[in-house]
Amino acid sequence: NVTGDATTLMIGLLGAGRGSTYNTCSGDSKTLKKVTSVNLADKPATDLKYNFYSIDNPKEYLSGSDVVAVEQGPYSLRKYSVAYDVSQTPSSLTAASEPDPNGALEYSSANAYLILDQDVTATSNLQRNDDLSLAFTDSKVTLPMAKRALANHLSMADSVINLSPDYLSFLGAMNDEVNMILSLQCTSEQIANIGI
């Protein structure tokens, strides 16, 4: 869990699938220590910038008019990555008749994101267990302050209208997002009776 001082701060620790790094060869290798480190204060973060194209005329577009797309962004995030459920297995990339049993390091990775729409001071209470799994502790490590990187005219509350033709066609058929969401779980008769 990574937490921030601001009440509006949105942080997530999200699984990112399995990865592997080769040539570890020993249980105390530098590669192993680097991959399994959970001290986010010492780990270099990755700054990300995302631009989106938002449809400025969605109703007209659904009626057959040309799309008017407006670029919004960049929206800035800071990403921290940690590895967990780490295991060492024989490398499949070696030609040796008896591969080193510690030749491949396999792990799951998780990412924590800080939204840089304000100056953020965050803490991490992640710890690594002896079996290289992740856990949480009562003690916290303070991360370096992340400075606001979002332009003044941008906000994380900005609305971006999806450019997917399939989505927009589905939305047009359902008239609004409420009916669209309900249609995924309810029959048309159930939807018609809501609020009666």
Backbone as CSV, one residue per row, in Angstrom:
resi,resn,N_x,N_y,N_z,CA_x,CA_y,CA_z,C_x,C_y,C_z
1,ASN,0.856,-1.187,0.000,0.000,0.000,0.000,0.885,1.227,0.000
2,VAL,0.603,2.140,-0.877,1.318,3.406,-0.916,0.284,4.473,-0.655
3,THR,0.556,5.353,0.293,-0.442,6.343,0.656,0.128,7.734,0.523
4,GLY,-0.747,8.683,0.268,-0.327,10.069,0.140,-1.030,10.925,1.165
5,ASP,-0.484,12.108,1.426,-1.078,12.996,2.408,-2.373,13.617,1.903
6,ALA,-2.486,13.826,0.598,-3.661,14.497,0.047,-4.846,13.532,0.007
7,THR,-6.014,14.030,0.383,-7.196,13.154,0.424,-7.627,12.744,-0.971
8,THR,-7.287,13.518,-1.986,-7.721,13.197,-3.345,-6.704,12.344,-4.099
9,LEU,-5.624,11.985,-3.423,-4.574,11.222,-4.090,-5.071,9.825,-4.420
10,MET,-4.908,9.422,-5.669,-5.329,8.089,-6.098,-4.091,7.246,-6.357
11,ILE,-3.913,6.218,-5.547,-2.737,5.357,-5.647,-3.205,3.931,-5.828
12,GLY,-2.560,3.182,-6.677,-2.910,1.783,-6.823,-1.688,0.905,-6.914
13,LEU,-1.743,-0.244,-6.258,-0.715,-1.251,-6.417,-1.323,-2.320,-7.293
14,LEU,-0.931,-2.352,-8.553,-1.610,-3.158,-9.550,-0.684,-4.234,-10.092
15,GLY,-1.192,-5.447,-10.193,-0.412,-6.536,-10.762,-0.120,-6.289,-12.222
16,ALA,1.051,-6.670,-12.653,1.439,-6.420,-14.039,1.948,-7.683,-14.728
17,GLY,1.550,-8.863,-14.237,1.934,-10.087,-14.922,3.297,-10.602,-14.515
18,ARG,3.741,-11.663,-15.190,5.002,-12.320,-14.878,6.117,-11.789,-15.774
19,GLY,7.306,-11.717,-15.204,8.472,-11.304,-15.963,9.647,-12.201,-15.606
20,SER,10.734,-12.032,-16.285,11.905,-12.831,-15.949,13.179,-12.087,-16.318
21,THR,14.211,-12.305,-15.516,15.531,-11.767,-15.768,16.514,-12.925,-15.667
22,TYR,17.414,-13.052,-16.629,18.314,-14.197,-16.644,19.679,-13.838,-16.063
23,ASN,20.496,-14.857,-15.894,21.868,-14.716,-15.407,21.918,-14.253,-13.955
24,THR,21.071,-14.794,-13.096,21.147,-14.473,-11.674,22.172,-15.357,-10.979
25,CYS,22.132,-16.648,-11.241,23.165,-17.619,-10.858,23.337,-17.859,-9.359
26,SER,22.972,-16.945,-8.501,23.126,-17.183,-7.073,21.976,-16.531,-6.318
27,GLY,21.758,-17.021,-5.116,20.643,-16.518,-4.323,20.848,-15.136,-3.758
28,ASP,22.076,-14.597,-3.822,22.319,-13.253,-3.298,22.907,-12.337,-4.371
29,SER,22.528,-12.580,-5.627,23.086,-11.795,-6.733,22.563,-10.365,-6.706
30,LYS,23.290,-9.470,-7.361,22.863,-8.071,-7.457,21.542,-7.958,-8.204
31,THR,21.372,-8.798,-9.232,20.119,-8.778,-9.992,18.941,-9.109,-9.089
32,LEU,19.109,-10.159,-8.272,18.037,-10.562,-7.366,17.715,-9.447,-6.379
33,LYS,18.737,-8.841,-5.802,18.509,-7.773,-4.827,17.838,-6.564,-5.472
34,LYS,18.240,-6.242,-6.694,17.659,-5.088,-7.393,16.188,-5.328,-7.706
35,VAL,15.879,-6.522,-8.225,14.512,-6.815,-8.627,13.577,-6.894,-7.430
36,THR,14.067,-7.451,-6.320,13.190,-7.692,-5.172,13.181,-6.554,-4.164
37,SER,13.916,-5.496,-4.412,13.909,-4.372,-3.483,12.529,-3.728,-3.432
38,VAL,12.034,-3.473,-2.214,10.738,-2.814,-2.064,10.889,-1.445,-1.409
39,ASN,12.137,-0.996,-1.257,12.346,0.333,-0.704,12.161,1.358,-1.822
40,LEU,10.927,1.856,-1.953,10.614,2.753,-3.056,11.343,4.088,-2.941
41,ALA,11.823,4.419,-1.740,12.574,5.665,-1.578,13.910,5.586,-2.296
42,ASP,14.463,4.376,-2.428,15.753,4.200,-3.090,15.607,3.768,-4.541
43,LYS,14.435,3.246,-4.899,14.256,2.766,-6.272,13.984,3.936,-7.204
44,PRO,14.607,3.963,-8.364,14.297,5.048,-9.302,12.881,4.897,-9.851
45,ALA,12.125,5.975,-9.819,10.770,5.965,-10.356,10.807,6.304,-11.836
46,THR,9.736,5.970,-12.523,9.582,6.294,-13.935,8.484,7.329,-14.072
47,ASP,8.797,8.459,-14.682,7.780,9.476,-14.916,7.100,9.218,-16.257
48,LEU,5.782,9.188,-16.230,4.989,8.883,-17.417,4.144,10.081,-17.799
49,LYS,3.944,10.271,-19.088,3.065,11.332,-19.589,2.119,10.727,-20.612
50,TYR,0.830,10.999,-20.442,-0.186,10.453,-21.335,-0.977,11.575,-21.983
51,ASN,-1.162,11.465,-23.288,-2.042,12.362,-24.031,-3.236,11.565,-24.527
52,PHE,-4.398,12.193,-24.523,-5.616,11.532,-24.981,-6.272,12.383,-26.055
53,TYR,-6.974,11.724,-26.953,-7.780,12.430,-27.943,-9.242,12.251,-27.555
54,SER,-9.886,13.361,-27.279,-11.270,13.342,-26.833,-12.176,13.835,-27.950
55,ILE,-13.307,13.148,-28.139,-14.257,13.559,-29.170,-15.057,14.753,-28.664
56,ASP,-14.979,15.851,-29.411,-15.641,17.084,-29.003,-17.106,17.126,-29.451
57,ASN,-17.481,16.271,-30.385,-18.857,16.258,-30.906,-19.404,14.823,-30.963
58,PRO,-19.533,14.153,-29.815,-19.901,12.731,-29.838,-21.280,12.465,-30.440
59,LYS,-22.276,13.311,-30.152,-23.628,13.073,-30.686,-23.648,13.255,-32.196
60,GLU,-22.968,14.290,-32.670,-22.912,14.523,-34.104,-22.136,13.409,-34.803
61,TYR,-21.075,12.933,-34.147,-20.275,11.847,-34.714,-21.105,10.569,-34.840
62,LEU,-21.907,10.276,-33.806,-22.757,9.089,-33.862,-23.837,9.216,-34.932
63,SER,-24.155,10.470,-35.304,-25.170,10.688,-36.339,-24.570,10.707,-37.737
64,GLY,-23.243,10.503,-37.830,-22.619,10.412,-39.138,-21.701,11.556,-39.509
65,SER,-21.611,12.592,-38.683,-20.715,13.717,-38.981,-19.262,13.320,-38.758
66,ASP,-18.369,14.121,-39.329,-16.948,13.891,-39.094,-16.623,14.154,-37.626
67,VAL,-15.667,13.392,-37.117,-15.275,13.546,-35.721,-14.431,14.811,-35.547
68,VAL,-14.639,15.503,-34.437,-13.797,16.619,-34.035,-13.040,16.153,-32.792
69,ALA,-11.769,15.782,-32.978,-10.960,15.248,-31.883,-10.060,16.343,-31.329
70,VAL,-10.039,16.454,-30.006,-9.221,17.455,-29.329,-8.200,16.728,-28.457
71,GLU,-6.935,17.069,-28.629,-5.897,16.436,-27.825,-5.870,17.048,-26.435
72,GLN,-5.860,16.195,-25.417,-5.773,16.649,-24.035,-4.546,16.018,-23.394
73,GLY,-3.819,16.833,-22.657,-2.644,16.306,-21.971,-1.446,17.240,-22.129
74,PRO,-0.298,16.798,-21.647,-0.059,15.467,-21.075,-0.474,15.385,-19.601
75,TYR,-1.004,14.206,-19.220,-1.333,13.903,-17.832,-0.154,13.122,-17.258
76,SER,0.341,13.571,-16.104,1.607,13.066,-15.581,1.398,12.128,-14.392
77,LEU,2.122,11.014,-14.424,2.113,10.039,-13.334,3.550,9.665,-13.015
78,ARG,3.780,9.238,-11.790,5.067,8.664,-11.410,4.834,7.212,-11.046
79,LYS,5.610,6.322,-11.631,5.399,4.885,-11.480,6.550,4.246,-10.714
80,TYR,6.196,3.478,-9.688,7.149,2.661,-8.954,6.817,1.199,-9.214
81,SER,7.817,0.383,-9.484,7.600,-1.036,-9.738,8.290,-1.877,-8.675
82,VAL,7.610,-2.925,-8.240,8.186,-3.876,-7.284,7.919,-5.281,-7.805
83,ALA,8.761,-6.210,-7.409,8.603,-7.605,-7.801,8.254,-8.433,-6.573
84,TYR,7.454,-9.469,-6.783,7.073,-10.347,-5.680,6.858,-11.758,-6.231
85,ASP,6.667,-12.711,-5.318,6.551,-14.125,-5.697,7.711,-14.514,-6.614
86,VAL,8.912,-14.220,-6.137,10.111,-14.439,-6.944,10.574,-15.887,-6.787
87,SER,10.934,-16.505,-7.882,11.473,-17.863,-7.835,12.620,-17.976,-8.827
88,GLN,13.595,-18.821,-8.477,14.727,-19.069,-9.362,14.554,-20.443,-9.996
89,THR,14.649,-20.495,-11.310,14.434,-21.736,-12.050,15.578,-21.933,-13.036
90,PRO,15.737,-23.164,-13.539,16.786,-23.383,-14.551,16.525,-22.536,-15.795
91,SER,17.575,-21.967,-16.322,17.446,-21.134,-17.514,17.115,-21.988,-18.724
92,SER,16.166,-21.536,-19.521,15.822,-22.235,-20.754,16.638,-21.700,-21.924
93,LEU,17.511,-20.740,-21.683,18.299,-20.139,-22.760,19.736,-20.642,-22.787
94,THR,20.023,-21.677,-22.012,21.392,-22.169,-21.965,21.517,-23.459,-22.775
95,ALA,22.694,-23.692,-23.307,22.946,-24.914,-24.069,23.638,-25.965,-23.208
96,ALA,23.822,-25.664,-21.912,24.515,-26.596,-21.038,23.701,-27.872,-20.866
97,SER,24.406,-29.004,-20.739,23.703,-30.275,-20.546,23.027,-30.316,-19.179
98,GLU,23.601,-29.610,-18.213,22.991,-29.495,-16.886,22.854,-28.012,-16.560
99,PRO,21.727,-27.402,-16.914,21.563,-25.956,-16.686,21.664,-25.599,-15.217
100,ASP,22.217,-24.428,-14.952,22.282,-23.922,-13.586,20.861,-23.795,-13.043
101,PRO,20.550,-24.375,-11.887,19.180,-24.306,-11.365,18.740,-22.900,-10.988
102,ASN,19.704,-21.991,-10.833,19.367,-20.602,-10.509,19.532,-19.680,-11.707
103,GLY,19.479,-20.220,-12.904,19.788,-19.423,-14.085,18.738,-18.417,-14.461
104,ALA,17.479,-18.629,-14.079,16.415,-17.703,-14.458,15.686,-17.229,-13.212
105,LEU,15.405,-15.968,-13.192,14.671,-15.371,-12.079,13.287,-14.996,-12.587
106,GLU,12.246,-15.641,-12.072,10.872,-15.356,-12.481,10.148,-14.651,-11.350
107,TYR,9.298,-13.712,-11.689,8.635,-12.915,-10.660,7.351,-12.325,-11.212
108,SER,6.477,-11.963,-10.302,5.334,-11.125,-10.644,5.708,-9.698,-10.296
109,SER,5.185,-8.758,-11.049,5.494,-7.356,-10.765,4.222,-6.590,-10.454
110,ALA,4.364,-5.593,-9.614,3.248,-4.724,-9.258,3.711,-3.284,-9.399
111,ASN,2.799,-2.420,-9.762,3.132,-1.016,-9.993,2.308,-0.123,-9.083
112,ALA,2.958,0.883,-8.530,2.273,1.913,-7.746,2.401,3.224,-8.499
113,TYR,1.299,3.974,-8.604,1.281,5.211,-9.379,0.933,6.397,-8.485
114,LEU,1.708,7.470,-8.625,1.379,8.752,-8.003,0.878,9.676,-9.098
115,ILE,-0.256,10.290,-8.868,-0.797,11.261,-9.817,-0.199,12.625,-9.501
116,LEU,0.464,13.215,-10.467,1.227,14.440,-10.216,0.406,15.688,-10.532
117,ASP,-0.826,15.750,-9.963,-1.630,16.953,-10.149,-1.444,17.930,-8.996
118,GLN,-0.528,17.635,-8.089,-0.166,18.514,-6.982,1.163,18.011,-6.422
119,ASP,1.787,18.816,-5.539,2.973,18.324,-4.857,2.546,17.191,-3.928
120,VAL,3.243,16.066,-4.007,2.821,14.885,-3.262,3.955,14.389,-2.378
121,THR,3.659,14.220,-1.086,4.545,13.510,-0.184,3.861,12.204,0.157
122,ALA,4.470,11.090,-0.204,3.855,9.788,0.000,4.768,8.897,0.816
123,THR,4.167,7.877,1.408,4.921,6.903,2.172,4.608,5.504,1.662
124,SER,5.524,4.595,1.903,5.322,3.189,1.533,5.540,2.316,2.760
125,ASN,4.659,1.343,2.957,4.843,0.386,4.048,5.052,-1.029,3.509
126,LEU,5.591,-1.118,2.304,5.892,-2.418,1.720,7.113,-3.038,2.396
127,GLN,7.083,-4.362,2.574,8.272,-5.074,3.006,8.364,-6.381,2.228
128,ARG,9.567,-6.914,2.137,9.795,-8.167,1.443,10.020,-9.263,2.475
129,ASN,9.292,-10.374,2.338,9.470,-11.511,3.229,10.678,-12.334,2.811
130,ASP,11.099,-13.255,3.691,12.251,-14.097,3.387,12.022,-14.956,2.149
131,ASP,10.749,-15.301,1.895,10.452,-16.118,0.707,10.250,-15.268,-0.542
132,LEU,10.623,-13.993,-0.467,10.580,-13.034,-1.573,9.151,-12.664,-1.980
133,SER,8.192,-12.862,-1.098,6.832,-12.380,-1.337,6.684,-10.994,-0.717
134,LEU,5.594,-10.310,-1.046,5.347,-8.969,-0.527,4.481,-9.029,0.720
135,ALA,4.713,-8.086,1.617,3.878,-7.929,2.801,3.856,-6.451,3.164
136,PHE,3.083,-6.116,4.175,2.969,-4.733,4.624,3.343,-4.658,6.100
137,THR,3.953,-3.567,6.472,4.441,-3.413,7.831,3.909,-2.118,8.424
138,ASP,4.008,-1.985,9.748,3.553,-0.755,10.407,4.537,0.390,10.198
139,SER,5.804,0.060,9.964,6.790,1.116,9.731,6.685,1.601,8.286
140,LYS,6.910,2.901,8.102,6.752,3.504,6.778,8.034,4.186,6.340
141,VAL,8.257,4.153,5.050,9.382,4.855,4.435,8.814,6.027,3.650
142,THR,9.367,7.215,3.870,8.904,8.398,3.153,9.606,8.501,1.812
143,LEU,8.805,8.635,0.764,9.344,8.765,-0.586,9.762,10.208,-0.843
144,PRO,10.688,10.416,-1.776,11.035,11.797,-2.135,9.801,12.537,-2.626
145,MET,9.722,13.835,-2.317,8.557,14.604,-2.742,8.445,14.613,-4.258
146,ALA,7.235,14.374,-4.726,6.952,14.433,-6.158,6.307,15.781,-6.450
147,LYS,6.924,16.562,-7.305,6.415,17.897,-7.626,5.304,17.820,-8.665
148,ARG,4.389,18.763,-8.584,3.312,18.843,-9.564,3.906,18.923,-10.961
149,ALA,3.372,18.116,-11.872,3.861,18.112,-13.245,2.731,18.281,-14.242
150,LEU,1.548,18.591,-13.734,0.385,18.763,-14.595,0.218,20.243,-14.913
151,ALA,-0.046,20.558,-16.162,-0.257,21.956,-16.553,-1.470,22.523,-15.809
152,ASN,-1.472,23.824,-15.589,-2.534,24.463,-14.799,-3.921,24.273,-15.405
153,HIS,-4.018,24.155,-16.721,-5.335,24.036,-17.349,-5.845,22.594,-17.352
154,LEU,-5.042,21.652,-16.812,-5.441,20.244,-16.786,-5.789,19.822,-15.365
155,SER,-6.675,18.833,-15.281,-7.071,18.278,-13.997,-7.332,16.793,-14.177
156,MET,-7.107,16.011,-13.108,-7.405,14.587,-13.184,-8.915,14.348,-13.232
157,ALA,-9.704,15.389,-13.038,-11.162,15.264,-13.147,-11.656,15.598,-14.557
158,ASP,-10.729,15.890,-15.480,-11.128,16.189,-16.856,-11.895,15.021,-17.461
159,SER,-12.857,15.339,-18.288,-13.624,14.314,-18.986,-13.010,14.066,-20.352
160,VAL,-12.763,12.790,-20.646,-12.249,12.388,-21.955,-13.262,11.440,-22.564
161,ILE,-13.795,11.798,-23.731,-14.789,10.962,-24.398,-14.071,9.942,-25.259
162,ASN,-14.407,8.677,-25.056,-13.728,7.565,-25.701,-13.824,7.664,-27.218
163,LEU,-12.709,7.361,-27.874,-12.647,7.432,-29.327,-12.998,6.104,-29.991
164,SER,-13.288,5.064,-29.193,-13.573,3.751,-29.755,-14.916,3.751,-30.475
165,PRO,-14.941,3.477,-31.770,-16.217,3.429,-32.498,-17.177,2.385,-31.930
166,ASP,-16.645,1.240,-31.493,-17.504,0.205,-30.916,-18.184,0.711,-29.649
167,TYR,-17.382,1.366,-28.800,-17.941,1.903,-27.559,-19.002,2.954,-27.851
168,LEU,-18.676,3.868,-28.756,-19.619,4.938,-29.064,-20.898,4.405,-29.717
169,SER,-20.764,3.389,-30.548,-21.956,2.788,-31.150,-22.826,2.138,-30.084
170,PHE,-22.181,1.441,-29.157,-22.902,0.804,-28.058,-23.577,1.859,-27.190
171,LEU,-22.825,2.933,-26.894,-23.383,4.020,-26.098,-24.562,4.664,-26.817
172,GLY,-24.439,4.868,-28.120,-25.540,5.450,-28.885,-26.774,4.568,-28.875
173,ALA,-26.582,3.260,-28.949,-27.718,2.334,-28.935,-28.420,2.319,-27.582
174,MET,-27.670,2.585,-26.508,-28.240,2.554,-25.151,-28.721,3.926,-24.685
175,ASN,-28.467,4.970,-25.453,-28.864,6.355,-25.160,-28.003,7.044,-24.110
176,ASP,-27.607,6.349,-23.045,-26.734,6.971,-22.046,-25.949,5.881,-21.321
177,GLU,-24.961,6.327,-20.518,-24.068,5.369,-19.870,-24.783,4.540,-18.812
178,VAL,-25.795,5.103,-18.149,-26.522,4.352,-17.122,-27.186,3.136,-17.748
179,ASN,-27.920,3.352,-18.853,-28.569,2.231,-19.528,-27.544,1.247,-20.086
180,MET,-26.402,1.783,-20.539,-25.370,0.904,-21.072,-24.848,-0.031,-19.987
181,ILE,-24.561,0.523,-18.798,-24.056,-0.298,-17.695,-25.116,-1.287,-17.235
182,LEU,-26.360,-0.817,-17.123,-27.444,-1.706,-16.690,-27.649,-2.843,-17.684
183,SER,-27.476,-2.562,-18.963,-27.719,-3.585,-19.983,-26.738,-4.745,-19.890
184,LEU,-25.608,-4.512,-19.228,-24.631,-5.579,-19.065,-25.056,-6.577,-17.999
185,GLN,-25.988,-6.170,-17.105,-26.418,-7.017,-16.004,-27.921,-7.279,-15.981
186,CYS,-28.704,-6.417,-16.600,-30.162,-6.491,-16.478,-30.804,-6.755,-17.843
187,THR,-32.000,-7.327,-17.802,-32.779,-7.477,-19.026,-33.451,-6.154,-19.346
188,SER,-33.950,-6.012,-20.573,-34.628,-4.772,-20.955,-35.871,-4.552,-20.095
189,GLU,-36.553,-5.633,-19.697,-37.736,-5.496,-18.841,-37.344,-4.981,-17.459
190,GLN,-36.232,-5.490,-16.924,-35.774,-5.005,-15.616,-35.391,-3.534,-15.683
191,ILE,-34.716,-3.137,-16.750,-34.334,-1.736,-16.900,-35.559,-0.858,-16.985
192,ALA,-36.575,-1.310,-17.741,-37.800,-0.523,-17.909,-38.536,-0.336,-16.596
193,ASN,-38.386,-1.259,-15.641,-39.105,-1.197,-14.359,-38.331,-0.458,-13.278
194,ILE,-37.094,-0.068,-13.563,-36.323,0.658,-12.554,-36.948,2.025,-12.318
195,GLY,-37.178,2.350,-11.061,-37.751,3.639,-10.697,-39.262,3.698,-10.721
196,ILE,-39.904,2.589,-11.039,-41.380,2.580,-11.064,-41.897,2.246,-9.682
